[in-house]
Amino acid sequence: MKFWFITGAQELYGEETLRMVASDSRKMVKGLNDGGRLPYEIKFTTPVTSDRAITKLMQSANADPDCGGVITWMHTFSPSKMWIEGLGILEKPYLHLHTQFNREIPWDGIDMDFMNLNQSAHGDREHGFIAARLRKPRIIAAGYWQDEETQRKIADFMAAAAGAAESRNVRCARFGDNMREVAVTEGDKIEAQIRMGWHVNSWGIGDLADMMKEIPDSDVGTALDDASRRYEMATDDIAEVRNQLRVKLALERFMKENGVTAFVTAFQDLHGMKSLPGMASQMLMEDGYGFGAEGDWKTACLLRVMKVMAKAKGTKGGTSFMEDYTYDLTKGSEAVLGAHMLEVCPSIAGTKPKIEVHPLSIGGKEPPARLVFESGESDAINVTVIDIGGRLRMIVQEIHTIAPLHHMPKLPVAATMWQTKPDFASAAEMWIRCGGAHHFVLSQQLTYADMKRFADIMGIECVRIGDGVCMESLGQTLMINDIAYRLGI
Ligand code: MN
């Protein structure tokens, strides 16, 4: 994926000035690419000086599957009526970079030629007006282009655009429907595909059971050797560990063959399976696949998108499917214990995962192998997407993950704990007020700002719960958003 650098100008200043515009733009593209801070390459395009050239360029950007987005910058003044058609049809993520070629004013040499060439200070305002007038979703980044902070802003835009590109491509395989009678993991799959691009389709669990039979024993043996090196073997039930590895290999083969990057399982639908995929799901999440338990396809798709964004950001820590398990309500140090029946991604592990086999109290199948570990400490977010009726709402809760306060020898699952912002009770009240799910994606690698950029590109509501947010301000935000979405603003 590449991002197109589009420099705006106009014919008025003559050929010499336009040659300088092109030459400076090339230097900036090279400098940005050589800076080593961008997850994707920027591609130089010839500066545009007419409405026809702008429209043609935007058509090409739309048609190129490898174009991740466009970055516009006005070196000179570029009258914005020229941009109406082009920006109007633009479908790719759009960053307006507000910078200028020179850092300092050349005090002794500044003359009218310099002024004609270097007009970003007001040329970018003309450009910003037309994007505002067109209600065009965009990200605006201001700052000197050689500065680290400015380049980080471009990198952040690229990460959100990478999430958007991935979102349009996510294919989620459902092995089983939602857990019976559960509401929040339900939703309109058609709306999710229209708005987010999430393709959610169903396969029979029997198909997966058949695929498992086709996995050669030797492949399972190799996977067992690999797992024994990566994790600590803490069980004698090697047959079940091999079973989980066989599930993992079958799922992996199935997903590669079908172009699928996310999947869900359901403990109420395991016909032909020996046990619920626990360790298998954990290892696939670690490899970057999206996953949702109990048929939760929304969280599975979201996890896949966030894995791609986290990779583009290159930040430390992990990103996992998660559930609020139970609370520790010790006054003043309230914390949430987060875990799941089995399926937590080892990317958030602060300790070496142990392979253990224990019975599950529900589902009626054999005891499944799972990876057991405790998380590390980090700032993080919990992100959920719910179907609020006719549209999707994303809720982002700012948290701080900590290792569990005490060991839990009788709870044989991977676990983390976290403290919520602004405080325990307010955060819980606000999450519940928004309708946030008990399933979400926990990420130590992404922030609210990352998710907001992504949500803006996709055109969905994104609500923050964290420091500085209170129930009154949140209530107003939700009310205004409701009106805005009903009016189609
Ligand atoms: Mn669950």
Coordinates of C-alpha atoms and ligand atoms in Angstrom, one line a residue:
M1 CA 0.0 0.0 0.0
K2 CA 1.2 3.5 -0.9
F3 CA 0.0 7.0 0.0
W4 CA -0.3 9.6 -2.7
F5 CA 1.3 13.0 -2.1
I6 CA -0.7 15.6 -4.0
T7 CA 0.7 19.1 -4.1
G8 CA -1.7 21.9 -5.0
A9 CA -0.8 25.0 -7.0
Q10 CA -2.1 27.1 -9.9
E11 CA -0.8 28.3 -13.3
L12 CA -0.8 32.0 -12.3
Y13 CA 2.9 32.1 -11.1
G14 CA 4.6 30.9 -14.3
E15 CA 6.6 27.9 -15.2
E16 CA 9.7 28.6 -13.1
T17 CA 7.7 28.7 -9.9
L18 CA 5.8 25.5 -10.9
R19 CA 9.1 23.8 -11.5
M20 CA 10.2 24.7 -8.0
V21 CA 6.8 23.4 -6.6
A22 CA 7.5 20.0 -8.2
S23 CA 11.1 19.9 -7.2
D24 CA 10.3 20.9 -3.5
S25 CA 7.5 18.3 -3.4
R26 CA 9.9 15.6 -4.6
K27 CA 12.4 16.5 -1.9
M28 CA 9.6 16.4 0.8
V29 CA 8.4 13.0 -0.4
K30 CA 12.0 11.7 -0.3
G31 CA 12.6 13.2 3.1
L32 CA 9.4 11.8 4.6
N33 CA 10.1 8.3 3.2
D34 CA 13.7 8.4 4.4
G35 CA 12.7 9.6 7.9
G36 CA 12.0 6.0 8.9
R37 CA 8.9 6.9 10.9
L38 CA 6.2 6.0 8.4
P39 CA 4.7 2.5 8.2
Y40 CA 4.0 2.9 4.4
E41 CA 5.7 4.6 1.5
I42 CA 4.6 8.0 0.1
K43 CA 4.3 8.2 -3.7
F44 CA 5.1 11.5 -5.4
T45 CA 2.5 12.7 -7.9
T46 CA 2.9 15.6 -10.3
P47 CA 1.6 18.9 -8.7
V48 CA -2.0 19.7 -9.8
T49 CA -2.9 23.1 -11.2
S50 CA -6.4 22.6 -12.8
D51 CA -9.7 21.1 -11.9
R52 CA -9.4 18.5 -14.7
A53 CA -6.0 17.3 -13.4
I54 CA -7.3 17.1 -9.8
T55 CA -10.4 15.1 -10.8
K56 CA -8.4 12.7 -13.0
L57 CA -5.9 12.1 -10.1
M58 CA -8.6 11.4 -7.6
Q59 CA -10.2 9.0 -10.1
S60 CA -6.9 7.2 -10.4
A61 CA -6.5 7.1 -6.6
N62 CA -10.0 5.6 -6.2
A63 CA -9.3 3.0 -8.8
D64 CA -5.9 1.9 -7.5
P65 CA -6.3 -0.9 -4.9
D66 CA -2.8 -0.2 -3.7
C67 CA -3.5 3.5 -2.9
G68 CA -4.1 3.6 0.9
G69 CA -5.0 7.2 0.9
V70 CA -4.1 10.7 -0.3
I71 CA -2.1 13.5 1.4
T72 CA -2.8 17.0 0.1
W73 CA -0.6 20.1 0.6
M74 CA -0.8 23.5 -1.0
H75 CA 2.7 24.8 -1.7
T76 CA 1.3 27.9 -3.4
F77 CA -2.3 29.2 -3.4
S78 CA -4.6 26.7 -5.2
P79 CA -8.1 28.1 -5.7
S80 CA -10.4 25.6 -4.2
K81 CA -13.3 25.7 -6.6
M82 CA -10.8 23.6 -8.7
W83 CA -11.0 20.9 -6.0
I84 CA -14.8 20.5 -5.7
E85 CA -15.3 17.6 -8.2
G86 CA -12.0 15.8 -7.3
L87 CA -12.6 15.9 -3.5
G88 CA -16.3 15.2 -4.1
I89 CA -15.5 11.8 -5.7
L90 CA -12.5 10.9 -3.5
E91 CA -13.3 7.7 -1.7
K92 CA -9.8 7.1 -0.1
P93 CA -8.8 8.2 3.4
Y94 CA -7.7 11.8 3.2
L95 CA -5.0 13.7 5.1
H96 CA -4.6 17.5 4.7
L97 CA -0.9 18.2 5.6
H98 CA -0.4 21.8 6.6
T99 CA 3.3 22.5 6.4
Q100 CA 5.7 24.6 4.3
F101 CA 8.9 23.7 2.5
N102 CA 11.2 26.1 4.3
R103 CA 11.4 26.0 8.1
E104 CA 12.5 29.6 8.6
I105 CA 11.9 32.9 6.8
P106 CA 15.0 33.9 4.7
W107 CA 15.0 37.3 6.3
D108 CA 17.6 39.0 4.0
G109 CA 16.4 37.3 0.7
I110 CA 12.6 37.2 1.1
D111 CA 11.0 38.9 -2.0
M112 CA 7.8 38.6 -4.0
D113 CA 9.1 35.5 -5.9
F114 CA 9.5 33.8 -2.5
M115 CA 6.0 34.9 -1.5
N116 CA 4.5 33.5 -4.7
L117 CA 6.2 30.1 -4.2
N118 CA 5.6 29.7 -0.4
Q119 CA 1.9 30.4 0.3
S120 CA 1.0 27.3 2.5
A121 CA 0.1 29.6 5.4
H122 CA -3.0 30.9 3.5
G123 CA -3.2 28.4 0.6
D124 CA -3.9 25.6 3.0
R125 CA -6.7 27.7 4.6
E126 CA -8.4 28.0 1.2
H127 CA -8.0 24.2 0.8
G128 CA -9.4 23.6 4.3
F129 CA -12.5 25.7 3.5
I130 CA -13.6 23.6 0.6
A131 CA -13.1 20.3 2.5
A132 CA -15.2 21.8 5.3
R133 CA -17.8 23.1 2.8
L134 CA -18.0 19.6 1.3
R135 CA -18.3 18.0 4.7
K136 CA -15.4 15.8 3.6
P137 CA -14.1 13.4 6.3
R138 CA -10.4 14.1 6.7
I139 CA -7.6 14.3 9.1
I140 CA -5.6 17.5 9.4
A141 CA -1.9 17.5 10.5
A142 CA 0.0 20.7 11.0
G143 CA 3.7 21.1 11.7
Y144 CA 7.0 21.3 10.0
W145 CA 7.4 18.3 7.8
Q146 CA 10.9 17.4 9.0
D147 CA 9.8 17.3 12.6
E148 CA 9.2 14.0 14.4
E149 CA 5.8 15.1 15.7
T150 CA 4.6 16.0 12.2
Q151 CA 5.8 12.7 10.8
R152 CA 4.2 10.8 13.7
K153 CA 0.9 12.5 12.7
I154 CA 1.3 11.2 9.2
A155 CA 2.1 7.7 10.5
D156 CA -1.0 7.8 12.7
F157 CA -3.1 8.7 9.7
M158 CA -1.6 5.8 7.8
A159 CA -2.4 3.4 10.6
A160 CA -6.0 4.5 10.6
A161 CA -6.1 4.2 6.8
A162 CA -4.6 0.7 7.1
G163 CA -7.4 -0.2 9.5
A164 CA -10.0 1.2 7.1
A165 CA -8.4 -0.7 4.1
E166 CA -8.4 -3.9 6.2
S167 CA -12.0 -3.3 7.4
R168 CA -13.2 -3.2 3.8
N169 CA -11.6 -6.6 3.4
V170 CA -12.4 -8.5 6.6
R171 CA -14.1 -11.8 6.0
C172 CA -15.3 -13.4 9.1
A173 CA -16.2 -17.2 9.3
R174 CA -18.9 -18.0 11.8
F175 CA -18.7 -21.5 13.2
G176 CA -22.0 -21.3 15.1
D177 CA -24.5 -18.6 15.9
N178 CA -24.6 -16.2 18.8
M179 CA -25.0 -17.7 22.3
R180 CA -28.7 -18.3 22.8
E181 CA -30.7 -15.3 24.0
V182 CA -27.7 -12.9 24.1
A183 CA -28.5 -9.5 22.7
V184 CA -25.4 -7.3 22.6
T185 CA -23.4 -9.7 20.3
E186 CA -26.3 -9.6 17.8
G187 CA -26.5 -7.1 15.0
D188 CA -27.3 -6.2 11.5
K189 CA -24.7 -8.0 9.3
I190 CA -25.9 -6.2 6.2
E191 CA -25.4 -2.8 7.9
A192 CA -22.0 -3.9 9.1
Q193 CA -21.0 -4.8 5.6
I194 CA -22.4 -1.6 4.0
R195 CA -20.7 0.6 6.6
M196 CA -17.6 -1.3 7.7
G197 CA -17.1 -3.7 4.8
W198 CA -17.3 -6.7 7.2
H199 CA -18.3 -9.9 5.3
V200 CA -19.7 -12.2 7.8
N201 CA -20.7 -15.7 6.6
S202 CA -21.5 -19.0 8.2
W203 CA -19.8 -22.5 7.9
G204 CA -20.9 -25.7 9.7
I205 CA -18.7 -26.8 12.6
G206 CA -18.9 -30.3 10.9
D207 CA -16.9 -28.8 8.0
L208 CA -14.1 -27.8 10.4
A209 CA -14.2 -31.3 12.0
D210 CA -13.8 -32.8 8.6
M211 CA -10.9 -30.5 7.7
M212 CA -9.2 -31.6 11.0
K213 CA -9.0 -35.1 9.7
E214 CA -7.1 -34.0 6.7
I215 CA -4.2 -32.5 8.7
P216 CA -1.3 -34.9 8.6
D217 CA 0.0 -36.2 12.0
S218 CA 3.5 -35.0 11.1
D219 CA 2.2 -31.4 10.8
V220 CA 0.7 -31.7 14.3
G221 CA 4.0 -33.1 15.6
T222 CA 5.9 -30.2 14.2
A223 CA 3.4 -27.7 15.7
L224 CA 3.8 -29.5 19.1
D225 CA 7.6 -29.1 19.0
D226 CA 7.1 -25.4 18.2
A227 CA 4.5 -24.9 20.9
S228 CA 6.8 -26.7 23.5
R229 CA 9.5 -24.1 22.7
R230 CA 7.2 -21.1 22.8
Y231 CA 5.2 -22.0 25.9
E232 CA 5.7 -24.0 29.0
M233 CA 4.2 -27.5 28.8
A234 CA 2.3 -27.9 32.1
T235 CA 0.1 -30.9 31.3
D236 CA 0.4 -34.6 30.7
D237 CA -2.6 -34.6 28.4
I238 CA -0.6 -34.4 25.2
A239 CA -3.5 -35.9 23.2
E240 CA -5.6 -32.8 24.0
V241 CA -2.7 -30.4 23.2
R242 CA -2.3 -32.2 19.9
N243 CA -6.1 -31.9 19.3
Q244 CA -6.0 -28.1 19.8
L245 CA -3.0 -27.8 17.5
R246 CA -4.9 -29.9 14.9
V247 CA -7.9 -27.4 15.3
K248 CA -5.4 -24.5 14.8
L249 CA -3.9 -26.0 11.7
A250 CA -7.3 -26.8 10.2
L251 CA -8.6 -23.4 10.9
E252 CA -5.5 -21.8 9.5
R253 CA -5.7 -23.8 6.3
F254 CA -9.5 -23.1 6.0
M255 CA -8.9 -19.3 6.5
K256 CA -6.1 -19.1 4.0
E257 CA -8.1 -21.1 1.3
N258 CA -11.1 -18.9 1.8
G259 CA -9.4 -15.5 2.3
V260 CA -10.8 -15.3 5.8
T261 CA -9.0 -13.3 8.5
A262 CA -11.4 -13.5 11.4
F263 CA -13.6 -16.3 12.9
V264 CA -16.0 -17.0 15.8
T265 CA -16.8 -20.2 17.7
A266 CA -19.8 -21.1 19.8
F267 CA -19.6 -23.5 22.8
Q268 CA -23.2 -24.5 22.0
D269 CA -22.3 -25.8 18.6
L270 CA -19.4 -28.2 18.7
H271 CA -20.8 -31.3 17.0
G272 CA -17.9 -33.5 15.9
M273 CA -15.4 -31.6 18.0
K274 CA -13.6 -33.1 20.9
S275 CA -13.3 -29.8 22.9
L276 CA -13.9 -26.1 22.5
P277 CA -11.1 -24.4 20.5
G278 CA -9.2 -22.7 23.4
M279 CA -5.4 -22.8 22.8
A280 CA -6.2 -23.0 19.0
S281 CA -8.0 -19.6 19.1
Q282 CA -5.4 -18.1 21.4
M283 CA -2.6 -19.0 19.0
L284 CA -4.5 -17.8 15.9
M285 CA -5.1 -14.4 17.7
E286 CA -1.4 -14.2 18.4
D287 CA -0.8 -14.7 14.6
G288 CA -3.0 -11.7 13.9
Y289 CA -6.4 -13.3 13.2
G290 CA -9.6 -11.7 14.5
F291 CA -11.6 -13.8 17.0
G292 CA -14.9 -13.6 18.9
A293 CA -16.3 -16.1 21.3
E294 CA -20.0 -17.2 21.5
G295 CA -20.6 -16.2 17.9
D296 CA -19.5 -12.6 18.5
W297 CA -18.7 -11.6 14.9
K298 CA -18.5 -7.8 15.6
T299 CA -15.7 -8.2 18.1
A300 CA -13.9 -10.7 15.8
C301 CA -13.9 -8.2 12.9
L302 CA -12.9 -5.3 15.1
L303 CA -10.0 -7.4 16.6
R304 CA -8.7 -8.1 13.1
V305 CA -8.8 -4.4 12.2
M306 CA -7.1 -3.4 15.4
K307 CA -4.4 -6.0 15.0
V308 CA -3.6 -4.4 11.6
M309 CA -3.6 -0.9 13.0
A310 CA -1.4 -1.9 15.9
K311 CA 1.1 -3.5 13.5
A312 CA 1.2 -0.3 11.4
K313 CA 1.7 1.8 14.6
G314 CA 4.5 -0.6 15.7
T315 CA 3.8 0.0 19.4
K316 CA 4.7 -2.4 22.2
G317 CA 2.2 -4.7 24.0
G318 CA -0.7 -6.7 22.8
T319 CA -4.2 -6.6 21.5
S320 CA -6.8 -9.3 22.5
F321 CA -10.4 -10.4 22.7
M322 CA -11.5 -9.6 26.2
E323 CA -14.4 -9.8 28.7
D324 CA -15.0 -8.2 32.1
Y325 CA -14.9 -11.2 34.3
T326 CA -15.5 -9.9 37.8
Y327 CA -14.6 -7.0 40.1
D328 CA -12.4 -6.4 43.1
L329 CA -14.3 -3.7 44.9
T330 CA -11.8 -2.9 47.6
K331 CA -12.5 0.7 48.4
G332 CA -10.1 3.1 46.7
S333 CA -8.4 0.5 44.5
E334 CA -11.3 -0.9 42.6
A335 CA -10.2 -3.0 39.6
V336 CA -11.7 -5.2 36.9
L337 CA -10.5 -8.8 36.4
G338 CA -10.6 -9.5 32.7
A339 CA -10.4 -12.9 31.2
H340 CA -12.5 -15.4 29.2
M341 CA -13.5 -19.0 29.4
L342 CA -10.3 -19.7 27.4
E343 CA -9.7 -17.3 24.6
V344 CA -7.3 -14.5 25.6
C345 CA -4.5 -13.5 23.2
P346 CA -0.9 -14.3 24.4
S347 CA 0.2 -11.0 22.9
I348 CA -0.8 -9.3 26.2
A349 CA 1.1 -11.8 28.3
G350 CA 3.6 -10.5 30.9
T351 CA 4.6 -14.0 31.8
K352 CA 5.5 -17.1 29.7
P353 CA 2.3 -18.8 28.8
K354 CA 1.7 -22.3 30.3
I355 CA -0.2 -25.0 28.4
E356 CA -2.7 -26.5 30.8
V357 CA -5.8 -28.8 30.4
H358 CA -8.8 -28.4 32.7
P359 CA -12.5 -29.2 32.5
L360 CA -15.0 -26.5 31.4
S361 CA -18.1 -26.3 33.5
I362 CA -20.3 -25.6 30.4
G363 CA -20.5 -26.9 26.9
G364 CA -20.5 -30.7 27.7
K365 CA -17.3 -31.5 25.9
E366 CA -13.8 -32.8 27.0
P367 CA -11.5 -30.6 29.0
P368 CA -9.7 -28.2 26.5
A369 CA -6.1 -27.2 26.4
R370 CA -5.5 -23.5 26.9
L371 CA -2.6 -21.0 27.4
V372 CA -2.5 -19.6 31.0
F373 CA -0.7 -16.4 31.8
E374 CA -0.9 -13.0 33.4
S375 CA -0.8 -9.7 31.6
G376 CA 1.8 -7.0 31.8
E377 CA 1.3 -3.4 33.0
S378 CA 0.4 -0.8 30.4
D379 CA -1.9 2.1 29.4
A380 CA -4.6 0.5 27.3
I381 CA -8.1 0.8 25.8
N382 CA -11.2 -1.4 25.7
V383 CA -13.1 -1.0 22.4
T384 CA -16.5 -2.3 21.6
V385 CA -18.8 -1.9 18.6
I386 CA -22.6 -2.2 19.2
D387 CA -25.5 -2.1 16.8
I388 CA -27.6 0.7 18.3
G389 CA -30.4 0.2 15.7
G390 CA -29.9 1.4 12.2
R391 CA -26.2 2.2 12.9
L392 CA -23.1 1.2 14.7
R393 CA -21.6 2.8 17.8
M394 CA -18.0 2.4 18.9
I395 CA -17.2 3.0 22.6
V396 CA -13.6 3.4 23.8
Q397 CA -12.8 3.1 27.5
E398 CA -9.4 4.3 28.6
I399 CA -7.8 1.9 31.1
H400 CA -4.5 0.9 32.8
T401 CA -3.8 -2.8 32.8
I402 CA -2.0 -4.4 35.7
A403 CA -1.1 -7.9 36.5
P404 CA -3.7 -9.7 38.7
L405 CA -3.3 -8.4 42.3
H406 CA -3.0 -11.9 43.6
H407 CA -2.4 -15.3 42.0
M408 CA -5.6 -17.3 41.4
P409 CA -4.5 -21.0 41.6
K410 CA -8.0 -22.3 41.0
L411 CA -8.8 -20.1 38.0
P412 CA -7.0 -21.8 35.1
V413 CA -7.3 -19.1 32.4
A414 CA -5.2 -16.2 31.1
A415 CA -6.1 -13.1 33.0
T416 CA -5.4 -9.4 33.3
M417 CA -6.7 -6.7 35.6
W418 CA -7.3 -3.0 34.9
Q419 CA -8.2 0.3 36.4
T420 CA -10.7 2.4 34.6
K421 CA -10.7 6.2 34.0
P422 CA -11.9 8.6 35.2
D423 CA -12.7 6.3 38.1
F424 CA -14.2 2.9 38.6
A425 CA -17.9 3.8 39.3
S426 CA -18.2 6.6 36.7
A427 CA -16.5 4.5 34.0
A428 CA -18.9 1.6 34.6
E429 CA -21.9 3.9 34.7
M430 CA -20.9 5.5 31.4
W431 CA -20.1 2.2 29.7
I432 CA -23.5 0.9 30.7
R433 CA -25.2 4.1 29.6
C434 CA -23.7 3.8 26.2
G435 CA -24.8 0.2 25.9
G436 CA -21.2 -1.2 25.7
A437 CA -20.9 -4.9 25.4
H438 CA -19.3 -7.4 27.8
H439 CA -17.1 -8.5 24.9
F440 CA -14.5 -6.0 23.5
V441 CA -11.0 -5.7 22.2
L442 CA -8.4 -4.7 24.8
S443 CA -5.3 -3.0 23.2
Q444 CA -2.2 -1.9 24.9
Q445 CA -0.9 -0.7 21.5
L446 CA -3.7 1.7 20.4
T447 CA -5.3 4.8 21.9
Y448 CA -8.6 6.5 21.7
A449 CA -7.2 9.0 19.1
D450 CA -6.3 6.0 16.9
M451 CA -9.8 4.6 17.1
K452 CA -11.4 8.0 16.6
R453 CA -9.4 8.5 13.4
F454 CA -10.5 5.1 12.2
A455 CA -14.1 5.7 13.1
D456 CA -14.1 9.0 11.3
I457 CA -12.9 7.4 8.1
M458 CA -15.6 4.7 8.4
G459 CA -18.3 7.3 9.3
I460 CA -19.4 5.7 12.6
E461 CA -20.0 7.2 16.0
C462 CA -17.0 7.0 18.4
V463 CA -17.5 7.8 22.1
R464 CA -14.7 8.1 24.7
I465 CA -14.9 7.2 28.3
G466 CA -11.8 8.5 30.2
D467 CA -10.3 11.4 32.1
G468 CA -12.3 14.6 31.7
V469 CA -15.6 12.8 30.7
C470 CA -18.5 12.8 33.0
M471 CA -22.1 11.4 32.7
E472 CA -23.5 14.9 32.0
S473 CA -21.1 15.6 29.1
L474 CA -21.5 12.0 27.8
G475 CA -25.3 12.2 27.9
Q476 CA -25.1 15.4 25.8
T477 CA -22.7 13.8 23.3
L478 CA -25.0 10.7 22.9
M479 CA -28.0 13.0 22.4
I480 CA -26.3 15.2 19.8
N481 CA -24.9 12.1 18.0
D482 CA -28.3 10.5 17.9
I483 CA -29.8 13.6 16.3
A484 CA -26.9 14.0 13.9
Y485 CA -27.1 10.4 12.7
R486 CA -30.9 10.6 12.3
L487 CA -30.6 13.7 10.2
G488 CA -27.8 12.1 8.2
I489 CA -25.3 14.9 9.1
Ligands
MN1 MN -18.0 -14.3 26.5

